Amino acid sequence: MESGMISVDRWAAGSQAYFLTHLHADHTAGLSGAWRRGPLFCSRLTAKLIPCKFPGFDVSLLRIVKIGSWHSLSLTSPSSRSSVEFVFKAIDAQHCPGSVMYLFRCESGCTLHTGDFRWESNSLGTENGMAVLLDALKDQTLDTLYLDNTYCNPQYSFPSREVASKQIVDIITSHPNDEVVIAIDSLGKEDLLLYISQALNMKIWVWPERLQIMHLLGFHENFTAQTSVTRIRAIPRYSFKTDTLNKLNEFRGPTIGIMPSGMPWAVAGKDGNTVGASASHVNEKECSENTGSFSEMHGVGGNSGNTTKFYEVHYSAHSCYSEIQEFIELLRPVNIKGIVSSRSCCINPHYYFGHLCGPEQALWRVQQKLDCEEHLRRAEVAEIEPIVDGVSHVSRRKRKNDHMNFFGIRISRVSLLGRLSCGARITSTESCSK
DNA sequence: GCGATCAGCT
DNA sequence: CACAGCTGATCGC
């Protein structure tokens, strides 16, 4: 795609249309209430949150992109001065409230910008998102994939957010009489807090600005800003430290701290006040089974000499390596570019996934999808025919599976394609092998 | 004084 | 190494 037309999460002058994937600060550097550079495209929920995040923002510049629908956009090529027609679509990125990916199509090709995303294996949201994506690509190659490569390295393996949420509920219920403090940011982890609130039938305290966000998101029933009605508090991550917790421990009674973190191995044991599980220990637990892991740390108490317990639970809003791998295996882009720049070269998507990119791979995906749809059409016809030849359902299913194996993709993935075609159902029994 | 940018911390 | 993001220092207008 030619430069000087569309910017995604970049706010320098010189673009004709600006797209925002989500409202985290590392994607909005350069945005402010004084924004005047041009129309800003974002999801409906993000648009709702913008005046809160950027007071004074001129909302007449907002262009709401309805998720799942095609939108059209006519821009001017800076080089040829001719008109370029775009269509684009937003897809739920499941990273934080309002977060989306953008798929752009124009005459010169297709581009997908994932923004930050977490598409968990075997989740309905991921299946739906992938079905929308593949359907939108149709028989076109994906020319450029701008990828959330935060955890684009096999060492990054962690459980789903649901598993992590269950772990946190278990930690809280195992301390029935303690005050609980959970570290969160200004946006994100609402699904975790809702899960806790519903599982324990208890409101969660948040600070007043955060309660306003919860109101905008429609979650206000599960949250409160009154300190007296609950023992569970969500506090800003930057004020989550031994000092704060020890003070709570001293003045409000026994307190445990829970840090849901994307990289717990990085936080533990930095100073003398915390003693954490080592990174190798955390990783060892993760690698042995994908049921999740958490580490327990004990902070040294304040004047009272009490001990504050810290729990770091592996909770991530970014896809882990195996989820990124599944994503790329299905999309097969011609080019791939990481959106996370890092001094560390170990997350360069080309290093691990270069073999899944290139023109041949992109064409292979298109051909595979067409073959698969054709097969599913035939399979459905076969399914509604009466069985007259003595062939059992089991052997039919086996035949189908053989065909899928021929394609080299797993059954759970083919079920995504199944949704795309004529509603043919494929039984999905296999979990992802690692 | 205000906004942008960066170091530092968690 | 570094998730997301606040605070505070510095620079330029």
Short mmCIF file of C-alpha atoms (C1' of nucleotides) in Angstrom, two decimals:
data_model
loop_
_atom_site.label_atom_id
_atom_site.label_comp_id
_atom_site.label_asym_id
_atom_site.label_seq_id
_atom_site.Cartn_x
_atom_site.Cartn_y
_atom_site.Cartn_z
CA MET A 1 0.00 0.00 0.00
CA GLU A 2 1.37 3.36 -0.95
CA SER A 3 2.47 5.58 1.92
CA GLY A 4 0.86 8.93 2.54
CA MET A 5 -2.69 7.60 2.43
CA ILE A 6 -3.53 5.47 5.47
CA SER A 7 -1.93 5.37 8.91
CA VAL A 8 -2.77 2.79 11.56
CA ASP A 9 -1.89 3.78 15.15
CA ARG A 10 0.55 6.37 13.75
CA TRP A 11 -0.26 10.02 14.17
CA ALA A 12 2.36 11.99 12.26
CA ALA A 13 1.24 14.46 9.60
CA GLY A 14 0.98 13.36 5.99
CA SER A 15 -1.81 10.77 5.93
CA GLN A 16 -5.29 11.15 4.50
CA ALA A 17 -6.99 8.71 6.88
CA TYR A 18 -6.01 7.71 10.40
CA PHE A 19 -7.05 4.40 11.94
CA LEU A 20 -6.94 3.60 15.66
CA THR A 21 -6.95 -0.06 16.71
CA HIS A 22 -7.42 0.48 20.46
CA LEU A 23 -6.91 3.01 23.21
CA HIS A 24 -3.75 1.79 24.97
CA ALA A 25 -1.15 4.49 25.39
CA ASP A 26 1.54 2.86 23.28
CA HIS A 27 -0.80 3.07 20.29
CA THR A 28 -1.98 6.64 20.87
CA ALA A 29 1.33 8.50 21.25
CA GLY A 30 0.70 11.71 19.32
CA LEU A 31 -3.08 11.68 19.80
CA SER A 32 -4.57 14.26 22.11
CA GLY A 33 -7.61 16.42 22.67
CA ALA A 34 -6.04 18.87 20.21
CA TRP A 35 -6.24 16.38 17.31
CA ARG A 36 -7.01 18.22 14.04
CA ARG A 37 -5.11 16.26 11.37
CA GLY A 38 -8.10 14.59 9.84
CA PRO A 39 -10.77 11.92 10.19
CA LEU A 40 -10.04 9.21 12.74
CA PHE A 41 -11.52 5.77 12.13
CA CYS A 42 -12.16 3.52 15.13
CA SER A 43 -14.67 1.06 16.59
CA ARG A 44 -17.88 2.29 18.19
CA LEU A 45 -16.67 1.40 21.69
CA THR A 46 -13.33 3.16 21.18
CA ALA A 47 -15.22 6.25 19.95
CA LYS A 48 -17.27 6.16 23.11
CA LEU A 49 -14.13 6.09 25.27
CA ILE A 50 -12.15 8.75 23.38
CA PRO A 51 -13.71 11.86 25.02
CA CYS A 52 -12.88 10.32 28.41
CA LYS A 53 -9.28 9.59 27.44
CA PHE A 54 -8.77 12.81 25.44
CA PRO A 55 -10.91 15.61 26.88
CA GLY A 56 -11.66 18.26 24.27
CA PHE A 57 -11.37 15.85 21.33
CA ASP A 58 -13.40 17.08 18.35
CA VAL A 59 -15.80 14.15 18.01
CA SER A 60 -16.96 15.35 14.58
CA LEU A 61 -13.63 13.93 13.32
CA LEU A 62 -14.53 10.41 14.50
CA ARG A 63 -15.60 7.86 11.90
CA ILE A 64 -17.15 4.81 13.50
CA VAL A 65 -16.24 1.54 11.79
CA LYS A 66 -18.91 -1.05 12.34
CA ILE A 67 -17.31 -4.41 13.09
CA GLY A 68 -17.72 -6.99 10.34
CA SER A 69 -19.09 -4.71 7.61
CA TRP A 70 -17.29 -3.42 4.55
CA HIS A 71 -16.73 0.32 4.39
CA SER A 72 -15.45 2.25 1.39
CA LEU A 73 -12.98 5.08 1.26
CA SER A 74 -11.73 7.15 -1.68
CA LEU A 75 -8.24 8.60 -1.33
CA THR A 76 -5.75 10.28 -3.62
CA SER A 77 -2.45 8.70 -4.60
CA PRO A 78 0.30 11.12 -3.59
CA SER A 79 2.46 10.03 -6.53
CA SER A 80 0.01 9.86 -9.43
CA ARG A 81 -2.67 12.21 -8.04
CA SER A 82 -5.25 9.70 -9.20
CA SER A 83 -8.08 8.43 -7.05
CA VAL A 84 -7.60 5.15 -5.14
CA GLU A 85 -10.66 3.25 -3.96
CA PHE A 86 -10.32 1.31 -0.72
CA VAL A 87 -12.65 -1.00 1.10
CA PHE A 88 -11.89 -1.94 4.69
CA LYS A 89 -13.31 -4.02 7.47
CA ALA A 90 -12.81 -4.11 11.24
CA ILE A 91 -12.58 -7.43 13.09
CA ASP A 92 -12.70 -7.88 16.87
CA ALA A 93 -9.10 -8.24 18.10
CA GLN A 94 -10.10 -9.47 21.60
CA HIS A 95 -7.26 -7.51 23.16
CA CYS A 96 -9.19 -4.96 25.22
CA PRO A 97 -12.62 -3.29 24.99
CA GLY A 98 -13.05 -1.69 21.56
CA SER A 99 -9.91 -3.22 20.08
CA VAL A 100 -10.05 -4.19 16.39
CA MET A 101 -7.91 -5.35 13.48
CA TYR A 102 -8.27 -3.65 10.10
CA LEU A 103 -8.31 -5.42 6.75
CA PHE A 104 -7.78 -3.10 3.75
CA ARG A 105 -8.42 -4.00 0.14
CA CYS A 106 -7.57 -1.86 -2.88
CA GLU A 107 -6.55 -2.50 -6.46
CA SER A 108 -2.91 -2.97 -5.49
CA GLY A 109 -3.63 -5.60 -2.87
CA CYS A 110 -4.76 -6.60 0.62
CA THR A 111 -3.27 -5.51 3.91
CA LEU A 112 -4.20 -6.70 7.39
CA HIS A 113 -3.13 -4.73 10.45
CA THR A 114 -3.81 -6.77 13.57
CA GLY A 115 -3.15 -4.06 16.14
CA ASP A 116 -2.67 -5.87 19.45
CA PHE A 117 -4.69 -9.06 19.50
CA ARG A 118 -5.31 -12.25 21.43
CA TRP A 119 -6.99 -15.00 19.50
CA GLU A 120 -7.04 -17.98 21.82
CA SER A 121 -6.96 -21.51 20.44
CA ASN A 122 -10.32 -23.26 20.23
CA SER A 123 -12.31 -20.19 21.27
CA LEU A 124 -15.56 -19.25 19.59
CA GLY A 125 -14.42 -15.64 19.18
CA THR A 126 -11.31 -16.78 17.34
CA GLU A 127 -13.27 -19.11 15.09
CA ASN A 128 -15.72 -16.35 14.23
CA GLY A 129 -12.94 -13.80 13.67
CA MET A 130 -10.99 -16.15 11.44
CA ALA A 131 -14.11 -17.05 9.47
CA VAL A 132 -14.79 -13.35 8.86
CA LEU A 133 -11.17 -12.77 7.84
CA LEU A 134 -10.94 -15.67 5.43
CA ASP A 135 -14.32 -14.83 3.96
CA ALA A 136 -13.25 -11.21 3.48
CA LEU A 137 -10.04 -12.27 1.74
CA LYS A 138 -11.99 -14.56 -0.57
CA ASP A 139 -9.66 -15.76 -3.30
CA GLN A 140 -7.21 -12.91 -2.87
CA THR A 141 -3.75 -13.21 -1.44
CA LEU A 142 -2.93 -11.32 1.74
CA ASP A 143 -0.08 -9.13 0.56
CA THR A 144 1.06 -7.62 3.83
CA LEU A 145 0.36 -8.70 7.39
CA TYR A 146 1.23 -6.19 10.10
CA LEU A 147 1.36 -8.53 13.08
CA ASP A 148 1.24 -8.16 16.86
CA ASN A 149 4.56 -9.96 17.37
CA THR A 150 4.81 -9.28 21.12
CA TYR A 151 5.19 -12.99 21.94
CA CYS A 152 6.52 -14.19 18.60
CA ASN A 153 8.96 -16.66 20.10
CA PRO A 154 8.43 -20.31 21.12
CA GLN A 155 9.54 -19.53 24.66
CA TYR A 156 6.33 -17.56 25.13
CA SER A 157 3.75 -20.15 26.07
CA PHE A 158 0.90 -19.44 28.44
CA PRO A 159 -2.71 -20.44 29.13
CA SER A 160 -5.95 -18.86 28.01
CA ARG A 161 -7.42 -15.96 29.93
CA GLU A 162 -10.21 -18.21 31.12
CA VAL A 163 -7.75 -20.58 32.75
CA ALA A 164 -5.92 -17.66 34.32
CA SER A 165 -9.21 -16.21 35.58
CA LYS A 166 -10.08 -19.53 37.24
CA GLN A 167 -6.69 -19.58 38.93
CA ILE A 168 -7.27 -16.12 40.32
CA VAL A 169 -10.72 -17.05 41.64
CA ASP A 170 -9.12 -20.10 43.30
CA ILE A 171 -6.50 -17.90 44.94
CA ILE A 172 -9.19 -15.55 46.28
CA THR A 173 -11.43 -18.32 47.59
CA SER A 174 -8.45 -19.92 49.33
CA HIS A 175 -8.10 -16.69 51.33
CA PRO A 176 -11.74 -16.26 52.42
CA ASN A 177 -11.04 -13.68 55.11
CA ASP A 178 -8.33 -11.62 53.41
CA GLU A 179 -8.49 -8.31 51.62
CA VAL A 180 -7.62 -8.76 47.94
CA VAL A 181 -5.82 -6.26 45.72
CA ILE A 182 -5.58 -6.82 41.96
CA ALA A 183 -3.39 -4.71 39.67
CA ILE A 184 -5.03 -3.41 36.48
CA ASP A 185 -4.51 -0.60 33.94
CA SER A 186 -6.77 2.17 32.73
CA LEU A 187 -8.29 -0.11 30.09
CA GLY A 188 -8.22 -3.90 29.82
CA LYS A 189 -8.76 -6.99 32.02
CA GLU A 190 -12.47 -6.17 32.41
CA ASP A 191 -13.31 -9.74 31.43
CA LEU A 192 -11.16 -10.99 34.29
CA LEU A 193 -12.80 -8.69 36.84
CA LEU A 194 -16.28 -9.59 35.59
CA TYR A 195 -15.40 -13.28 35.87
CA ILE A 196 -14.27 -12.80 39.47
CA SER A 197 -17.26 -10.64 40.34
CA GLN A 198 -19.72 -13.17 38.95
CA ALA A 199 -17.94 -16.24 40.33
CA LEU A 200 -17.83 -14.81 43.87
CA ASN A 201 -21.05 -12.80 43.60
CA MET A 202 -19.23 -9.77 44.87
CA LYS A 203 -18.71 -6.23 43.61
CA ILE A 204 -15.16 -5.09 42.93
CA TRP A 205 -13.85 -1.74 44.06
CA VAL A 206 -12.21 0.45 41.43
CA TRP A 207 -10.98 4.04 41.69
CA PRO A 208 -13.47 6.73 40.57
CA GLU A 209 -11.98 7.37 37.08
CA ARG A 210 -11.98 3.64 36.42
CA LEU A 211 -15.60 3.37 37.56
CA GLN A 212 -16.47 5.96 34.92
CA ILE A 213 -14.84 3.72 32.29
CA MET A 214 -16.83 0.76 33.63
CA HIS A 215 -20.00 2.82 33.25
CA LEU A 216 -19.16 3.60 29.62
CA LEU A 217 -18.50 -0.09 28.99
CA GLY A 218 -21.83 -0.99 30.59
CA PHE A 219 -20.28 -3.01 33.42
CA HIS A 220 -21.17 -0.70 36.31
CA GLU A 221 -23.35 -3.25 38.14
CA ASN A 222 -20.32 -5.33 39.09
CA PHE A 223 -18.19 -2.44 40.33
CA THR A 224 -18.23 0.13 43.08
CA ALA A 225 -16.16 3.04 44.33
CA GLN A 226 -17.27 2.52 47.95
CA THR A 227 -14.54 0.90 49.98
CA SER A 228 -16.80 -0.62 52.63
CA VAL A 229 -18.89 -2.99 50.50
CA THR A 230 -16.25 -5.42 49.24
CA ARG A 231 -12.95 -7.05 50.11
CA ILE A 232 -11.75 -7.09 46.50
CA ARG A 233 -10.03 -4.02 45.11
CA ALA A 234 -8.61 -3.36 41.64
CA ILE A 235 -5.93 -0.71 41.81
CA PRO A 236 -3.68 0.91 39.17
CA ARG A 237 -0.69 -1.22 38.38
CA TYR A 238 1.71 1.63 39.05
CA SER A 239 0.54 1.83 42.65
CA PHE A 240 0.74 -1.94 43.13
CA LYS A 241 3.92 -2.27 45.17
CA THR A 242 5.04 -3.80 48.42
CA ASP A 243 4.70 -0.46 50.18
CA THR A 244 1.02 -0.04 49.25
CA LEU A 245 0.15 -3.63 50.07
CA ASN A 246 1.94 -3.58 53.38
CA LYS A 247 0.06 -0.43 54.36
CA LEU A 248 -3.22 -2.11 53.50
CA ASN A 249 -2.04 -5.13 55.44
CA GLU A 250 -1.43 -2.90 58.42
CA PHE A 251 -4.57 -0.79 58.37
CA ARG A 252 -7.27 -2.99 56.84
CA GLY A 253 -6.16 -6.43 57.91
CA PRO A 254 -4.52 -9.38 56.14
CA THR A 255 -4.13 -8.57 52.44
CA ILE A 256 -3.08 -10.56 49.40
CA GLY A 257 -1.90 -8.99 46.16
CA ILE A 258 -2.61 -10.46 42.73
CA MET A 259 -0.70 -9.31 39.67
CA PRO A 260 -2.19 -10.56 36.39
CA SER A 261 0.77 -10.08 34.10
CA GLY A 262 1.73 -10.92 30.55
CA MET A 263 5.27 -11.62 31.63
CA PRO A 264 5.47 -12.64 35.28
CA TRP A 265 8.90 -14.11 34.73
CA ALA A 266 10.19 -10.56 34.18
CA VAL A 267 8.91 -8.96 37.38
CA ALA A 268 9.92 -11.37 40.09
CA GLY A 269 12.77 -10.89 42.48
CA LYS A 270 14.11 -7.56 41.28
CA ASP A 271 14.60 -5.99 44.68
CA GLY A 272 15.23 -7.18 48.20
CA ASN A 273 11.59 -6.83 49.22
CA THR A 274 10.20 -9.50 46.97
CA VAL A 275 11.27 -13.06 46.57
CA GLY A 276 9.80 -14.55 43.45
CA ALA A 277 9.76 -17.77 41.60
CA SER A 278 12.56 -17.80 39.10
CA ALA A 279 11.84 -17.45 35.43
CA SER A 280 12.98 -21.01 34.81
CA HIS A 281 10.54 -22.30 37.41
CA VAL A 282 7.63 -20.45 35.81
CA ASN A 283 8.56 -21.60 32.35
CA GLU A 284 9.09 -25.14 33.49
CA LYS A 285 5.52 -25.33 34.78
CA GLU A 286 4.17 -23.85 31.59
CA CYS A 287 6.02 -26.15 29.32
CA SER A 288 5.03 -29.33 31.09
CA GLU A 289 1.33 -28.71 30.65
CA ASN A 290 -0.67 -25.90 29.20
CA THR A 291 -2.98 -25.56 32.17
CA GLY A 292 -1.33 -22.40 33.35
CA SER A 293 0.96 -21.40 36.12
CA PHE A 294 1.36 -18.82 38.77
CA SER A 295 4.05 -17.97 41.19
CA GLU A 296 3.72 -17.01 44.78
CA MET A 297 5.89 -14.39 46.40
CA HIS A 298 6.10 -13.15 49.93
CA GLY A 299 6.82 -9.53 50.63
CA VAL A 300 8.39 -8.54 53.91
CA GLY A 301 5.81 -6.78 56.01
CA GLY A 302 5.95 -3.25 57.39
CA ASN A 303 6.14 -2.25 61.04
CA SER A 304 3.63 -4.87 62.05
CA GLY A 305 5.87 -7.61 60.77
CA ASN A 306 2.96 -9.22 58.89
CA THR A 307 3.59 -10.97 55.63
CA THR A 308 1.85 -9.83 52.45
CA LYS A 309 1.32 -12.55 49.90
CA PHE A 310 1.81 -11.74 46.22
CA TYR A 311 0.51 -13.91 43.44
CA GLU A 312 1.60 -13.38 39.87
CA VAL A 313 -0.77 -15.02 37.44
CA HIS A 314 0.06 -15.41 33.79
CA TYR A 315 -2.72 -13.44 32.16
CA SER A 316 -2.05 -12.06 28.69
CA ALA A 317 -3.99 -9.87 26.26
CA HIS A 318 -1.53 -10.80 23.49
CA SER A 319 -1.51 -14.05 21.57
CA CYS A 320 1.10 -16.57 22.64
CA TYR A 321 3.49 -18.13 20.16
CA SER A 322 1.33 -21.11 19.25
CA GLU A 323 -1.68 -18.84 18.67
CA ILE A 324 0.38 -16.58 16.40
CA GLN A 325 1.55 -19.67 14.57
CA GLU A 326 -2.00 -20.88 13.97
CA PHE A 327 -2.95 -17.38 12.79
CA ILE A 328 -0.14 -17.24 10.22
CA GLU A 329 -0.63 -20.83 9.10
CA LEU A 330 -4.17 -19.97 8.10
CA LEU A 331 -3.51 -16.55 6.57
CA ARG A 332 -0.26 -17.29 4.68
CA PRO A 333 0.66 -13.70 3.84
CA VAL A 334 3.11 -12.69 1.13
CA ASN A 335 4.89 -10.31 3.51
CA ILE A 336 4.84 -10.04 7.26
CA LYS A 337 5.94 -7.15 9.44
CA GLY A 338 6.01 -6.98 13.22
CA ILE A 339 4.31 -3.95 14.74
CA VAL A 340 6.24 -4.24 18.00
CA SER A 341 9.71 -2.83 17.61
CA SER A 342 12.11 -4.19 20.15
CA ARG A 343 15.79 -4.15 20.81
CA SER A 344 15.42 -7.88 21.08
CA CYS A 345 15.55 -9.60 17.68
CA CYS A 346 14.01 -12.83 19.00
CA ILE A 347 10.47 -11.76 18.06
CA ASN A 348 11.08 -11.03 14.39
CA PRO A 349 8.18 -12.87 12.74
CA HIS A 350 10.37 -13.83 9.79
CA TYR A 351 12.70 -15.84 11.96
CA TYR A 352 10.09 -18.44 12.87
CA PHE A 353 7.43 -17.91 10.22
CA GLY A 354 9.35 -16.85 7.13
CA HIS A 355 8.67 -20.28 5.64
CA LEU A 356 4.91 -19.62 5.88
CA CYS A 357 5.20 -16.38 3.86
CA GLY A 358 5.85 -15.49 0.27
CA PRO A 359 3.88 -15.52 -2.99
CA GLU A 360 3.75 -19.31 -3.23
CA GLN A 361 2.47 -19.71 0.32
CA ALA A 362 -0.16 -17.01 -0.26
CA LEU A 363 -1.39 -18.70 -3.42
CA TRP A 364 -1.31 -22.06 -1.66
CA ARG A 365 -3.72 -20.72 0.95
CA VAL A 366 -6.11 -19.46 -1.70
CA GLN A 367 -6.01 -22.77 -3.56
CA GLN A 368 -6.40 -24.74 -0.35
CA LYS A 369 -9.41 -22.72 0.70
CA LEU A 370 -11.10 -23.22 -2.67
CA ASP A 371 -10.39 -26.94 -2.56
CA CYS A 372 -11.68 -27.13 0.98
CA GLU A 373 -14.91 -25.30 0.21
CA GLU A 374 -15.52 -27.51 -2.78
CA HIS A 375 -14.93 -30.58 -0.64
CA LEU A 376 -17.27 -29.32 2.07
CA ARG A 377 -19.96 -28.66 -0.48
CA ARG A 378 -19.64 -32.25 -1.67
CA ALA A 379 -19.49 -33.54 1.88
CA GLU A 380 -22.73 -31.82 2.75
CA VAL A 381 -24.45 -33.27 -0.28
CA ALA A 382 -23.22 -36.71 0.75
CA GLU A 383 -24.49 -36.18 4.29
CA ILE A 384 -28.08 -35.47 3.32
CA GLU A 385 -28.23 -38.46 1.01
CA PRO A 386 -29.75 -41.61 2.49
CA ILE A 387 -27.26 -44.29 3.28
CA VAL A 388 -27.84 -47.01 0.76
CA ASP A 389 -24.42 -48.53 0.31
CA GLY A 390 -23.86 -49.65 3.84
CA VAL A 391 -21.21 -47.02 4.50
CA SER A 392 -21.49 -46.02 8.13
CA HIS A 393 -21.29 -42.48 9.47
CA VAL A 394 -18.07 -43.38 11.19
CA SER A 395 -16.32 -44.31 8.01
CA ARG A 396 -17.69 -41.25 6.28
CA ARG A 397 -16.25 -39.12 9.02
CA LYS A 398 -12.97 -40.94 8.77
CA ARG A 399 -12.90 -40.29 5.05
CA LYS A 400 -13.45 -36.61 5.70
CA ASN A 401 -10.66 -36.53 8.20
CA ASP A 402 -8.34 -38.21 5.77
CA HIS A 403 -9.12 -35.50 3.31
CA MET A 404 -8.38 -32.82 5.87
CA ASN A 405 -5.10 -34.46 6.72
CA PHE A 406 -4.26 -34.35 3.05
CA PHE A 407 -4.62 -30.60 3.27
CA GLY A 408 -2.19 -30.60 6.13
CA ILE A 409 -4.39 -28.65 8.52
CA ARG A 410 -6.02 -29.67 11.72
CA ILE A 411 -9.68 -30.50 12.02
CA SER A 412 -10.36 -27.68 14.42
CA ARG A 413 -9.13 -25.28 11.77
CA VAL A 414 -11.17 -26.81 9.03
CA SER A 415 -14.24 -26.21 11.14
CA LEU A 416 -13.54 -22.51 10.64
CA LEU A 417 -13.76 -23.00 6.93
CA GLY A 418 -16.83 -25.11 7.41
CA ARG A 419 -18.64 -22.15 8.87
CA LEU A 420 -17.73 -20.20 5.77
CA SER A 421 -19.25 -22.54 3.27
CA CYS A 422 -22.68 -24.06 3.32
CA GLY A 423 -22.94 -24.73 7.00
CA ALA A 424 -21.40 -28.18 6.75
CA ARG A 425 -20.56 -29.45 10.19
CA ILE A 426 -17.32 -31.17 10.95
CA THR A 427 -17.00 -32.80 14.31
CA SER A 428 -14.10 -31.29 16.15
CA THR A 429 -12.65 -33.62 18.73
CA GLU A 430 -8.96 -33.01 18.42
CA SER A 431 -7.33 -30.48 20.64
CA CYS A 432 -4.32 -28.65 19.35
CA SER A 433 -1.24 -30.78 19.56
CA LYS A 434 1.81 -28.90 20.68
"C1'" DG B 1 3.43 27.74 30.29
"C1'" DC B 2 2.32 23.88 27.24
"C1'" DG B 3 3.17 19.87 24.51
"C1'" DA B 4 6.30 16.35 23.06
"C1'" DT B 5 9.81 13.10 24.26
"C1'" DC B 6 12.47 10.22 27.12
"C1'" DA B 7 14.42 7.99 31.35
"C1'" DG B 8 13.03 5.49 35.29
"C1'" DC B 9 10.18 2.55 37.71
"C1'" DT B 10 6.97 -1.04 38.43
"C1'" DC C 1 14.75 -9.57 27.96
"C1'" DA C 2 10.16 -6.28 29.17
"C1'" DC C 3 3.20 -6.48 29.23
"C1'" DA C 4 1.18 -1.12 29.73
"C1'" DG C 5 1.54 3.09 31.70
"C1'" DC C 6 2.41 6.63 35.25
"C1'" DT C 7 5.71 10.23 37.06
"C1'" DG C 8 9.01 13.53 36.48
"C1'" DA C 9 12.90 15.83 33.92
"C1'" DT C 10 14.21 18.09 29.86
"C1'" DC C 11 13.80 20.42 25.42
"C1'" DG C 12 11.67 23.47 22.08
"C1'" DC C 13 8.18 26.79 20.89
#
